[in-house]
Amino acid sequence: MEADQEHGRAPRTVPRKSAPRLSVVVPTRNEAANLCQLRDELERALAGVDHEVVVVDDSSDATTRPLLARISSEAPHWHVVERSPAEQTGLATAVTTGLALAQGDAVCVMDGDLQHPPEVAPRLLRAVEAGADLAVASRYVEGGEASGLVSGYRQLVSRGSRWAAFAMFPESRRTSDPLTGFFCVRRSAVAGLELRPVGFKVLLELLVLCPGLKTVDVPFVFGRRLEGQSKASARQGLLFLRHLVSLFLHVPESSHALKFALVSLCSLAVFQGAFDSLARTALPLLVIWAAASLASSLLNAVLQRHLTFRSHWRRPLLYRAFGSSGSLAGLAVYAALLWASPRHPTLMAGVAQAIALAIPMTVNLLSVRRWFRVGTAGSPNRLEELGRRLEVDTAWWSEPAPEPLDARRRELAPAGLEELIRHCAASTIPDLVVQSPSDRPQPRRNIESLSAIMVPKPEVGRVAVLVRRSVKPFTAADLEQAVRLLHGSELEAEGAALQLRVAKP
Ligand code: GDD
Ligand code: MN
């Protein structure tokens, strides 16, 4: 099976007969002083491994590009992408460009300045070939070292950034070094994933987007930069912060617990503010409490729905969980607390509202737990696994409004599939379409049909598309299996509307 490799950039093809075992992606900017040694060490380390090297270069000096041209003319498995000034949008996009072009079964990303020792690359490859989806070269496990970060200041920034990532994204804790630029990933495990990192930290984005990746750490010593200059700067620091915020806000499944806690705190603060200002009026305390609680609970409902549980917008249960009448019960609690402790009306008001917010949660505890747990359903892994089980010819995550299919897919897919995908994305109803070659009264069993399954995933804004050209087209049972695997069992429990349609040319 083949999965989508378009990462939003015009694909430049790297001609090749079959997939190599490993692609090494190297972003470079003005690294002429390091490149020859890098090539020698990398080739020595990878002797016996069928590999290619994809260099994505943003150099502005006079020497790097001529040198790269010479290296790639001498070694045909070295491919160089020279990005134009307009395309030079930083290290992270250089890496995603390289990832999109890489053909290897595994893809290793490493710096071009020798701070990432090439001899570690085969160890990363072995880890992936032994079953990991992602092998991370880590400075922070036993045997690893960050000594190449020369100044105390950079050590501090590196450690601080790492803790910030850990604190915000539990997803990143599956490795000890989520901010390293040295890692190796099974290509099929991230195929079709749209990466939009800003700054330097592609790996963090991978970890947050794909919490399901099986990850292992491989220790390495981050060496000193001997030649050339580091491009790290205060601006990179700001970009890193922007990247954190972007992952937090725009990845629907990210950082559930923190979003939940922040929204709850914010709702309580609104309650306290409203209560305090109303307390200056002559209104009775219980009325004040009810008004403040209503405002706070509404805010909580809206924010939890649109921030914390955004990806679950098809579940009406959610409204019952957060928008329902916890306040009514809270009012009774407040009356009781006032009676028990009449000297602390404000404190008791806050306590009662905290309870009011917690009541619907507790009532729906089982569902809430489930919402917290799901999170890997959008992982491309699942699509790959599903593709294998259903013996598809090709599968990919499609945009809701896809471009015309390329020639290969067009040959395998039922006619008008783009339109059907669009329809499926808009209706959010999974769909199956079978295009049989004829409607002769005597059906010929040996004639191939074209069939496609489409499963929308609104939370990731994509539609999973699976296509099979075979004498045995997909059946409703296949569609059900696809829905179950891609959405987890909860959708089944809700009785997802399955639609079966048979198209005839
Ligand atoms: N194509 C391209 N475009 N490459 C770039 C750019 C760019 O804008 N900026 C930097 N590079 C290349 C460099 O040429 C080098 O090969 C690699 O990316 C790393 O850049 P350095 O400037 O050497 O970064 P660093 O050593 O400060 O940062 C490294 O350490 C971090 C961990 O502390 C990088 O490896 C990071 O990836 C790593 O996270
Ligand atoms: Mn460096």
Coordinates of C-alpha atoms and ligand atoms in Angstrom, one line a residue, residues 26-31 56-59 83 88-92 94-95 110-116 139-140 149 154 158 177 179-182 200-201 222 225 229-232 236, ligand 1:
V26 CA 19.9 16.9 6.1
P27 CA 18.9 20.6 6.3
T28 CA 21.8 22.9 5.5
R29 CA 22.5 26.6 5.5
N30 CA 26.1 27.7 4.8
E31 CA 27.7 24.5 5.8
V56 CA 17.6 20.6 1.6
D57 CA 19.8 23.7 1.2
D58 CA 19.1 27.3 2.0
S59 CA 22.6 28.6 1.7
R83 CA 15.4 26.3 -2.1
Q88 CA 13.6 29.7 2.6
T89 CA 11.3 29.6 5.6
G90 CA 13.5 28.1 8.1
L91 CA 15.0 24.9 9.4
A92 CA 11.7 23.2 10.1
A94 CA 13.5 22.4 5.2
V95 CA 13.0 19.2 7.2
M110 CA 20.0 15.1 11.1
D111 CA 21.9 18.3 11.1
G112 CA 24.6 19.0 8.6
D113 CA 27.2 20.4 11.0
L114 CA 28.4 17.1 12.5
Q115 CA 26.9 18.0 15.9
H116 CA 24.8 14.9 15.2
R139 CA 21.0 13.8 24.9
Y140 CA 19.1 13.2 28.0
L149 CA 25.7 23.2 23.8
R154 CA 22.2 27.6 25.8
S158 CA 17.6 24.0 26.1
D177 CA 14.5 14.7 24.2
L179 CA 13.5 19.0 21.0
T180 CA 16.3 17.1 19.4
G181 CA 16.8 17.5 15.7
F182 CA 18.1 14.0 15.3
F200 CA 13.4 24.5 14.6
K201 CA 11.3 21.8 16.3
F222 CA 25.6 16.2 21.0
R225 CA 30.2 22.6 16.3
Q229 CA 28.2 29.1 12.7
S230 CA 25.0 28.2 14.6
K231 CA 21.8 29.7 13.3
A232 CA 20.1 29.5 16.7
Q236 CA 14.3 31.0 17.2
Ligands
GDD1 N1 17.9 24.4 5.1 C1 18.1 25.1 6.2 N2 17.5 26.3 6.4 N3 18.9 24.6 7.1 C2 19.1 25.3 8.3 C3 18.5 26.5 8.5 C4 17.6 27.0 7.5 O1 17.1 28.1 7.7 N4 18.9 26.9 9.7 C5 19.8 26.0 10.2 N5 19.9 25.0 9.3 C6 20.7 23.8 9.4 C7 22.2 24.1 9.7 O2 22.9 24.2 8.6 C8 22.5 22.8 10.4 O3 22.8 21.8 9.5 C9 21.2 22.4 11.1 O4 20.2 23.0 10.4 C10 21.2 22.9 12.6 O5 21.4 24.2 12.7 P1 22.4 24.9 13.8 O6 22.4 26.4 13.5 O7 23.6 24.2 13.8 O8 21.5 24.7 15.0 P2 21.9 24.4 16.5 O9 23.1 23.6 16.6 O10 21.9 25.6 17.3 O11 20.6 23.6 16.9 C11 20.6 22.3 17.0 O12 20.4 21.9 18.3 C12 19.1 21.8 18.7 C13 19.0 21.2 20.0 O13 19.5 22.1 21.0 C14 19.7 21.7 15.9 O14 20.0 20.4 15.8 C15 18.3 21.6 16.3 O15 17.6 20.7 15.4 C16 18.3 21.0 17.7 O16 17.0 20.9 18.1

